[in-house]
Amino acid sequence: MNDIRDLFPGRMRERTFQLKAKRDAGAVWHEQQFVECKQCGRRAARTLWARSLYVCPNCGYHMPIGGYYRLSLVLDHGSFRELDADLAPQDVLHFPGYPEKLAAAQNKTGLRSRR
């Protein structure tokens, strides 16, 4: 039997992209309703940060945003198609400490590579 993703490949890709963008923006986190600015230290509601595109409403500090959220701001809706999404990083040159650095980067970004 076919996977449901095979029946609606465009919709699944678009929905996955939207969820990744929301995750990057912090929209799926519910435990924290207020965000503290790293520059001025004042707190503002998460919805206020989102409306101002993650620029501090008090001092103008630009909060770092994730790659998928940045793409959702720049590209037209439905025009992005991720190529090689399941491409996995490999350490063919055997750099020292590469597995640890890869694990740290994956923990920091929340993105996982598939093998």
mmCIF file of N, CA and C in Angstrom:
data_model
loop_
_atom_site.group_PDB
_atom_site.id
_atom_site.type_symbol
_atom_site.label_atom_id
_atom_site.label_comp_id
_atom_site.label_asym_id
_atom_site.label_seq_id
_atom_site.Cartn_x
_atom_site.Cartn_y
_atom_site.Cartn_z
ATOM 1 N N MET A 1 0.844 -1.191 0.000
ATOM 2 C CA MET A 1 0.000 0.000 0.000
ATOM 3 C C MET A 1 0.883 1.246 0.000
ATOM 4 N N ASN A 2 0.451 2.245 -0.702
ATOM 5 C CA ASN A 2 1.212 3.487 -0.790
ATOM 6 C C ASN A 2 1.157 4.257 0.518
ATOM 7 N N ASP A 3 2.244 4.943 0.772
ATOM 8 C CA ASP A 3 2.302 5.841 1.914
ATOM 9 C C ASP A 3 1.462 7.076 1.581
ATOM 10 N N ILE A 4 0.860 7.673 2.568
ATOM 11 C CA ILE A 4 0.027 8.862 2.324
ATOM 12 C C ILE A 4 0.864 10.004 1.756
ATOM 13 N N ARG A 5 2.148 10.017 2.083
ATOM 14 C CA ARG A 5 3.015 11.070 1.547
ATOM 15 C C ARG A 5 3.179 10.939 0.040
ATOM 16 N N ASP A 6 3.024 9.705 -0.488
ATOM 17 C CA ASP A 6 3.108 9.512 -1.933
ATOM 18 C C ASP A 6 1.894 10.095 -2.651
ATOM 19 N N LEU A 7 0.753 10.135 -1.979
ATOM 20 C CA LEU A 7 -0.464 10.649 -2.588
ATOM 21 C C LEU A 7 -0.469 12.170 -2.689
ATOM 22 N N PHE A 8 0.148 12.842 -1.714
ATOM 23 C CA PHE A 8 0.163 14.307 -1.673
ATOM 24 C C PHE A 8 1.585 14.814 -1.437
ATOM 25 N N PRO A 9 2.503 14.587 -2.378
ATOM 26 C CA PRO A 9 3.902 14.956 -2.108
ATOM 27 C C PRO A 9 4.115 16.458 -1.941
ATOM 28 N N GLY A 10 3.434 17.270 -2.736
ATOM 29 C CA GLY A 10 3.603 18.718 -2.626
ATOM 30 C C GLY A 10 3.087 19.259 -1.313
ATOM 31 N N ARG A 11 1.938 18.765 -0.894
ATOM 32 C CA ARG A 11 1.353 19.228 0.367
ATOM 33 C C ARG A 11 2.209 18.826 1.552
ATOM 34 N N MET A 12 2.713 17.607 1.533
ATOM 35 C CA MET A 12 3.538 17.136 2.646
ATOM 36 C C MET A 12 4.824 17.953 2.737
ATOM 37 N N ARG A 13 5.444 18.238 1.591
ATOM 38 C CA ARG A 13 6.669 19.045 1.583
ATOM 39 C C ARG A 13 6.386 20.433 2.127
ATOM 40 N N GLU A 14 5.286 21.034 1.670
ATOM 41 C CA GLU A 14 4.931 22.386 2.104
ATOM 42 C C GLU A 14 4.622 22.409 3.595
ATOM 43 N N ARG A 15 3.885 21.426 4.073
ATOM 44 C CA ARG A 15 3.536 21.372 5.499
ATOM 45 C C ARG A 15 4.785 21.161 6.349
ATOM 46 N N THR A 16 5.683 20.302 5.897
ATOM 47 C CA THR A 16 6.929 20.075 6.623
ATOM 48 C C THR A 16 7.738 21.362 6.689
ATOM 49 N N PHE A 17 7.808 22.084 5.570
ATOM 50 C CA PHE A 17 8.540 23.346 5.539
ATOM 51 C C PHE A 17 7.920 24.350 6.501
ATOM 52 N N GLN A 18 6.583 24.441 6.517
ATOM 53 C CA GLN A 18 5.909 25.381 7.415
ATOM 54 C C GLN A 18 6.177 25.035 8.875
ATOM 55 N N LEU A 19 6.141 23.749 9.207
ATOM 56 C CA LEU A 19 6.400 23.343 10.588
ATOM 57 C C LEU A 19 7.833 23.641 10.999
ATOM 58 N N LYS A 20 8.785 23.430 10.082
ATOM 59 C CA LYS A 20 10.182 23.739 10.392
ATOM 60 C C LYS A 20 10.361 25.240 10.590
ATOM 61 N N ALA A 21 9.683 26.039 9.768
ATOM 62 C CA ALA A 21 9.771 27.496 9.916
ATOM 63 C C ALA A 21 9.188 27.941 11.243
ATOM 64 N N LYS A 22 8.058 27.362 11.644
ATOM 65 C CA LYS A 22 7.463 27.718 12.933
ATOM 66 C C LYS A 22 8.352 27.283 14.084
ATOM 67 N N ARG A 23 8.975 26.121 13.951
ATOM 68 C CA ARG A 23 9.876 25.662 15.000
ATOM 69 C C ARG A 23 11.080 26.601 15.113
ATOM 70 N N ASP A 24 11.639 27.003 13.964
ATOM 71 C CA ASP A 24 12.767 27.934 13.975
ATOM 72 C C ASP A 24 12.393 29.256 14.622
ATOM 73 N N ALA A 25 11.173 29.696 14.402
ATOM 74 C CA ALA A 25 10.732 30.980 14.944
ATOM 75 C C ALA A 25 10.327 30.883 16.402
ATOM 76 N N GLY A 26 10.211 29.682 16.905
ATOM 77 C CA GLY A 26 9.808 29.508 18.287
ATOM 78 C C GLY A 26 8.308 29.499 18.470
ATOM 79 N N ALA A 27 7.562 29.398 17.383
ATOM 80 C CA ALA A 27 6.108 29.455 17.481
ATOM 81 C C ALA A 27 5.501 28.187 18.060
ATOM 82 N N VAL A 28 6.231 27.079 18.056
ATOM 83 C CA VAL A 28 5.677 25.836 18.584
ATOM 84 C C VAL A 28 6.026 25.629 20.043
ATOM 85 N N TRP A 29 6.764 26.504 20.632
ATOM 86 C CA TRP A 29 7.108 26.373 22.048
ATOM 87 C C TRP A 29 6.036 27.065 22.859
ATOM 88 N N HIS A 30 5.467 26.354 23.818
ATOM 89 C CA HIS A 30 4.403 26.923 24.635
ATOM 90 C C HIS A 30 4.848 27.205 26.060
ATOM 91 N N GLU A 31 5.997 26.667 26.457
ATOM 92 C CA GLU A 31 6.394 26.822 27.854
ATOM 93 C C GLU A 31 6.860 28.238 28.184
ATOM 94 N N GLN A 32 7.207 29.011 27.194
ATOM 95 C CA GLN A 32 7.729 30.348 27.450
ATOM 96 C C GLN A 32 6.865 31.377 26.712
ATOM 97 N N GLN A 33 6.087 32.153 27.447
ATOM 98 C CA GLN A 33 5.204 33.135 26.828
ATOM 99 C C GLN A 33 5.895 34.485 26.631
ATOM 100 N N PHE A 34 6.950 34.733 27.396
ATOM 101 C CA PHE A 34 7.683 35.988 27.283
ATOM 102 C C PHE A 34 9.130 35.695 26.926
ATOM 103 N N VAL A 35 9.707 36.581 26.143
ATOM 104 C CA VAL A 35 11.090 36.435 25.703
ATOM 105 C C VAL A 35 11.876 37.614 26.237
ATOM 106 N N GLU A 36 13.039 37.319 26.795
ATOM 107 C CA GLU A 36 13.906 38.374 27.311
ATOM 108 C C GLU A 36 14.930 38.740 26.248
ATOM 109 N N CYS A 37 15.068 40.022 25.999
ATOM 110 C CA CYS A 37 16.023 40.512 25.010
ATOM 111 C C CYS A 37 17.441 40.322 25.541
ATOM 112 N N LYS A 38 18.322 39.831 24.691
ATOM 113 C CA LYS A 38 19.710 39.612 25.099
ATOM 114 C C LYS A 38 20.484 40.923 25.196
ATOM 115 N N GLN A 39 19.984 41.971 24.551
ATOM 116 C CA GLN A 39 20.683 43.256 24.568
ATOM 117 C C GLN A 39 20.239 44.139 25.730
ATOM 118 N N CYS A 40 18.949 44.414 25.828
ATOM 119 C CA CYS A 40 18.482 45.354 26.853
ATOM 120 C C CYS A 40 17.961 44.658 28.105
ATOM 121 N N GLY A 41 17.710 43.347 28.025
ATOM 122 C CA GLY A 41 17.263 42.594 29.188
ATOM 123 C C GLY A 41 15.782 42.736 29.513
ATOM 124 N N ARG A 42 15.045 43.518 28.732
ATOM 125 C CA ARG A 42 13.609 43.676 28.985
ATOM 126 C C ARG A 42 12.845 42.526 28.348
ATOM 127 N N ARG A 43 11.708 42.201 28.953
ATOM 128 C CA ARG A 43 10.896 41.092 28.466
ATOM 129 C C ARG A 43 9.722 41.619 27.645
ATOM 130 N N ALA A 44 9.383 40.845 26.619
ATOM 131 C CA ALA A 44 8.223 41.177 25.786
ATOM 132 C C ALA A 44 7.512 39.877 25.432
ATOM 133 N N ALA A 45 6.241 39.970 25.155
ATOM 134 C CA ALA A 45 5.453 38.792 24.805
ATOM 135 C C ALA A 45 5.979 38.174 23.513
ATOM 136 N N ARG A 46 5.941 36.857 23.454
ATOM 137 C CA ARG A 46 6.414 36.138 22.269
ATOM 138 C C ARG A 46 5.644 36.579 21.017
ATOM 139 N N THR A 47 4.349 36.857 21.167
ATOM 140 C CA THR A 47 3.559 37.293 20.010
ATOM 141 C C THR A 47 4.016 38.659 19.504
ATOM 142 N N LEU A 48 4.454 39.527 20.412
ATOM 143 C CA LEU A 48 4.966 40.836 20.011
ATOM 144 C C LEU A 48 6.271 40.686 19.238
ATOM 145 N N TRP A 49 7.127 39.774 19.698
ATOM 146 C CA TRP A 49 8.370 39.486 18.975
ATOM 147 C C TRP A 49 8.050 38.973 17.572
ATOM 148 N N ALA A 50 7.081 38.070 17.473
ATOM 149 C CA ALA A 50 6.737 37.483 16.175
ATOM 150 C C ALA A 50 6.186 38.546 15.221
ATOM 151 N N ARG A 51 5.337 39.437 15.728
ATOM 152 C CA ARG A 51 4.772 40.494 14.882
ATOM 153 C C ARG A 51 5.845 41.453 14.376
ATOM 154 N N SER A 52 6.894 41.652 15.170
ATOM 155 C CA SER A 52 7.959 42.571 14.760
ATOM 156 C C SER A 52 9.107 41.837 14.074
ATOM 157 N N LEU A 53 8.840 40.599 13.604
ATOM 158 C CA LEU A 53 9.828 39.778 12.891
ATOM 159 C C LEU A 53 11.091 39.561 13.716
ATOM 160 N N TYR A 54 10.904 39.336 15.005
ATOM 161 C CA TYR A 54 11.961 38.999 15.962
ATOM 162 C C TYR A 54 13.003 40.098 16.109
ATOM 163 N N VAL A 55 12.506 41.330 16.089
ATOM 164 C CA VAL A 55 13.297 42.507 16.433
ATOM 165 C C VAL A 55 12.728 43.011 17.753
ATOM 166 N N CYS A 56 13.600 43.296 18.726
ATOM 167 C CA CYS A 56 13.147 43.717 20.047
ATOM 168 C C CYS A 56 12.310 44.991 19.933
ATOM 169 N N PRO A 57 11.104 44.984 20.478
ATOM 170 C CA PRO A 57 10.264 46.182 20.411
ATOM 171 C C PRO A 57 10.779 47.322 21.280
ATOM 172 N N ASN A 58 11.714 47.024 22.191
ATOM 173 C CA ASN A 58 12.244 48.053 23.087
ATOM 174 C C ASN A 58 13.520 48.701 22.569
ATOM 175 N N CYS A 59 14.472 47.880 22.088
ATOM 176 C CA CYS A 59 15.775 48.445 21.716
ATOM 177 C C CYS A 59 16.166 48.216 20.256
ATOM 178 N N GLY A 60 15.424 47.386 19.522
ATOM 179 C CA GLY A 60 15.745 47.149 18.116
ATOM 180 C C GLY A 60 16.741 46.030 17.877
ATOM 181 N N TYR A 61 17.071 45.254 18.907
ATOM 182 C CA TYR A 61 17.997 44.129 18.761
ATOM 183 C C TYR A 61 17.358 43.058 17.873
ATOM 184 N N HIS A 62 18.128 42.511 16.944
ATOM 185 C CA HIS A 62 17.650 41.460 16.048
ATOM 186 C C HIS A 62 17.983 40.100 16.647
ATOM 187 N N MET A 63 16.949 39.359 17.028
ATOM 188 C CA MET A 63 17.145 38.024 17.576
ATOM 189 C C MET A 63 17.508 37.069 16.432
ATOM 190 N N PRO A 64 18.441 36.145 16.662
ATOM 191 C CA PRO A 64 18.762 35.174 15.612
ATOM 192 C C PRO A 64 17.533 34.327 15.275
ATOM 193 N N ILE A 65 17.356 34.053 13.990
ATOM 194 C CA ILE A 65 16.243 33.208 13.562
ATOM 195 C C ILE A 65 16.812 32.023 12.800
ATOM 196 N N GLY A 66 16.042 30.963 12.703
ATOM 197 C CA GLY A 66 16.483 29.752 12.022
ATOM 198 C C GLY A 66 16.387 29.870 10.508
ATOM 199 N N GLY A 67 17.054 28.960 9.850
ATOM 200 C CA GLY A 67 17.112 28.980 8.396
ATOM 201 C C GLY A 67 15.765 28.797 7.713
ATOM 202 N N TYR A 68 14.957 27.861 8.205
ATOM 203 C CA TYR A 68 13.655 27.626 7.580
ATOM 204 C C TYR A 68 12.728 28.825 7.766
ATOM 205 N N TYR A 69 12.805 29.472 8.917
ATOM 206 C CA TYR A 69 11.972 30.659 9.130
ATOM 207 C C TYR A 69 12.431 31.790 8.214
ATOM 208 N N ARG A 70 13.737 31.957 8.079
ATOM 209 C CA ARG A 70 14.267 32.991 7.187
ATOM 210 C C ARG A 70 13.803 32.739 5.750
ATOM 211 N N LEU A 71 13.847 31.482 5.321
ATOM 212 C CA LEU A 71 13.377 31.155 3.975
ATOM 213 C C LEU A 71 11.892 31.465 3.816
ATOM 214 N N SER A 72 11.100 31.208 4.861
ATOM 215 C CA SER A 72 9.663 31.491 4.766
ATOM 216 C C SER A 72 9.397 32.992 4.647
ATOM 217 N N LEU A 73 10.302 33.820 5.158
ATOM 218 C CA LEU A 73 10.143 35.270 5.037
ATOM 219 C C LEU A 73 10.525 35.765 3.644
ATOM 220 N N VAL A 74 11.523 35.128 3.042
ATOM 221 C CA VAL A 74 12.100 35.617 1.797
ATOM 222 C C VAL A 74 11.411 35.050 0.554
ATOM 223 N N LEU A 75 11.024 33.779 0.601
ATOM 224 C CA LEU A 75 10.501 33.111 -0.587
ATOM 225 C C LEU A 75 8.982 33.186 -0.663
ATOM 226 N N ASP A 76 8.468 33.074 -1.870
ATOM 227 C CA ASP A 76 7.027 33.018 -2.079
ATOM 228 C C ASP A 76 6.480 31.722 -1.509
ATOM 229 N N HIS A 77 5.245 31.771 -1.034
ATOM 230 C CA HIS A 77 4.587 30.604 -0.441
ATOM 231 C C HIS A 77 4.500 29.474 -1.472
ATOM 232 N N GLY A 78 5.006 28.310 -1.110
ATOM 233 C CA GLY A 78 4.930 27.142 -1.977
ATOM 234 C C GLY A 78 6.002 27.054 -3.039
ATOM 235 N N SER A 79 6.937 28.008 -3.091
ATOM 236 C CA SER A 79 7.950 27.984 -4.146
ATOM 237 C C SER A 79 9.233 27.266 -3.733
ATOM 238 N N PHE A 80 9.375 26.925 -2.470
ATOM 239 C CA PHE A 80 10.600 26.288 -1.984
ATOM 240 C C PHE A 80 10.466 24.774 -2.037
ATOM 241 N N ARG A 81 11.472 24.126 -2.622
ATOM 242 C CA ARG A 81 11.520 22.672 -2.637
ATOM 243 C C ARG A 81 12.921 22.273 -2.198
ATOM 244 N N GLU A 82 13.001 21.621 -1.065
ATOM 245 C CA GLU A 82 14.293 21.231 -0.511
ATOM 246 C C GLU A 82 14.841 20.036 -1.276
ATOM 247 N N LEU A 83 16.047 20.173 -1.798
ATOM 248 C CA LEU A 83 16.706 19.088 -2.507
ATOM 249 C C LEU A 83 17.628 18.344 -1.552
ATOM 250 N N ASP A 84 17.734 17.063 -1.723
ATOM 251 C CA ASP A 84 18.630 16.223 -0.920
ATOM 252 C C ASP A 84 18.379 16.379 0.573
ATOM 253 N N ALA A 85 17.125 16.370 0.981
ATOM 254 C CA ALA A 85 16.777 16.536 2.395
ATOM 255 C C ALA A 85 17.286 15.390 3.245
ATOM 256 N N ASP A 86 17.436 14.223 2.643
ATOM 257 C CA ASP A 86 17.902 13.086 3.430
ATOM 258 C C ASP A 86 19.382 12.789 3.188
ATOM 259 N N LEU A 87 20.126 13.776 2.736
ATOM 260 C CA LEU A 87 21.562 13.641 2.567
ATOM 261 C C LEU A 87 22.229 13.710 3.937
ATOM 262 N N ALA A 88 23.061 12.734 4.254
ATOM 263 C CA ALA A 88 23.676 12.651 5.579
ATOM 264 C C ALA A 88 25.130 13.123 5.532
ATOM 265 N N PRO A 89 25.585 13.830 6.568
ATOM 266 C CA PRO A 89 26.992 14.233 6.618
ATOM 267 C C PRO A 89 27.884 13.025 6.856
ATOM 268 N N GLN A 90 29.042 13.028 6.215
ATOM 269 C CA GLN A 90 30.001 11.938 6.386
ATOM 270 C C GLN A 90 31.374 12.530 6.629
ATOM 271 N N ASP A 91 32.153 11.864 7.432
ATOM 272 C CA ASP A 91 33.504 12.322 7.769
ATOM 273 C C ASP A 91 34.515 11.538 6.941
ATOM 274 N N VAL A 92 34.562 11.813 5.635
ATOM 275 C CA VAL A 92 35.451 11.051 4.756
ATOM 276 C C VAL A 92 36.918 11.433 4.949
ATOM 277 N N LEU A 93 37.193 12.622 5.470
ATOM 278 C CA LEU A 93 38.577 13.046 5.710
ATOM 279 C C LEU A 93 39.025 12.770 7.137
ATOM 280 N N HIS A 94 38.141 12.226 7.958
ATOM 281 C CA HIS A 94 38.444 11.833 9.344
ATOM 282 C C HIS A 94 39.013 12.993 10.161
ATOM 283 N N PHE A 95 38.283 14.099 10.164
ATOM 284 C CA PHE A 95 38.686 15.245 10.966
ATOM 285 C C PHE A 95 38.602 14.891 12.448
ATOM 286 N N PRO A 96 39.586 15.331 13.240
ATOM 287 C CA PRO A 96 39.528 15.030 14.677
ATOM 288 C C PRO A 96 38.376 15.785 15.343
ATOM 289 N N GLY A 97 37.594 15.068 16.136
ATOM 290 C CA GLY A 97 36.493 15.675 16.868
ATOM 291 C C GLY A 97 35.249 15.937 16.043
ATOM 292 N N TYR A 98 35.219 15.459 14.800
ATOM 293 C CA TYR A 98 34.074 15.735 13.932
ATOM 294 C C TYR A 98 32.768 15.160 14.466
ATOM 295 N N PRO A 99 32.746 13.912 14.941
ATOM 296 C CA PRO A 99 31.463 13.385 15.456
ATOM 297 C C PRO A 99 30.906 14.213 16.619
ATOM 298 N N GLU A 100 31.777 14.696 17.496
ATOM 299 C CA GLU A 100 31.323 15.516 18.620
ATOM 300 C C GLU A 100 30.799 16.864 18.133
ATOM 301 N N LYS A 101 31.509 17.461 17.175
ATOM 302 C CA LYS A 101 31.077 18.750 16.631
ATOM 303 C C LYS A 101 29.750 18.611 15.880
ATOM 304 N N LEU A 102 29.591 17.508 15.166
ATOM 305 C CA LEU A 102 28.341 17.256 14.456
ATOM 306 C C LEU A 102 27.187 17.095 15.438
ATOM 307 N N ALA A 103 27.417 16.334 16.506
ATOM 308 C CA ALA A 103 26.373 16.133 17.519
ATOM 309 C C ALA A 103 26.010 17.456 18.192
ATOM 310 N N ALA A 104 27.014 18.295 18.473
ATOM 311 C CA ALA A 104 26.752 19.592 19.100
ATOM 312 C C ALA A 104 25.941 20.495 18.167
ATOM 313 N N ALA A 105 26.281 20.494 16.880
ATOM 314 C CA ALA A 105 25.545 21.316 15.916
ATOM 315 C C ALA A 105 24.111 20.824 15.762
ATOM 316 N N GLN A 106 23.921 19.507 15.775
ATOM 317 C CA GLN A 106 22.569 18.959 15.662
ATOM 318 C C GLN A 106 21.739 19.301 16.893
ATOM 319 N N ASN A 107 22.355 19.274 18.063
ATOM 320 C CA ASN A 107 21.635 19.653 19.284
ATOM 321 C C ASN A 107 21.276 21.129 19.274
ATOM 322 N N LYS A 108 22.184 21.964 18.770
ATOM 323 C CA LYS A 108 21.956 23.409 18.753
ATOM 324 C C LYS A 108 20.851 23.794 17.768
ATOM 325 N N THR A 109 20.857 23.178 16.585
ATOM 326 C CA THR A 109 19.895 23.550 15.552
ATOM 327 C C THR A 109 18.596 22.769 15.627
ATOM 328 N N GLY A 110 18.640 21.596 16.247
ATOM 329 C CA GLY A 110 17.451 20.747 16.291
ATOM 330 C C GLY A 110 17.228 19.981 15.007
ATOM 331 N N LEU A 111 18.147 20.106 14.056
ATOM 332 C CA LEU A 111 18.036 19.388 12.792
ATOM 333 C C LEU A 111 18.809 18.087 12.884
ATOM 334 N N ARG A 112 18.265 17.050 12.321
ATOM 335 C CA ARG A 112 18.910 15.744 12.330
ATOM 336 C C ARG A 112 19.170 15.307 10.902
ATOM 337 N N SER A 113 20.279 14.649 10.710
ATOM 338 C CA SER A 113 20.551 14.086 9.396
ATOM 339 C C SER A 113 20.105 12.634 9.394
ATOM 340 N N ARG A 114 19.712 12.163 8.230
ATOM 341 C CA ARG A 114 19.252 10.780 8.110
ATOM 342 C C ARG A 114 20.379 9.920 7.571
ATOM 343 N N ARG A 115 20.416 8.710 7.994
ATOM 344 C CA ARG A 115 21.416 7.762 7.472
ATOM 345 C C ARG A 115 20.738 6.661 6.725
#
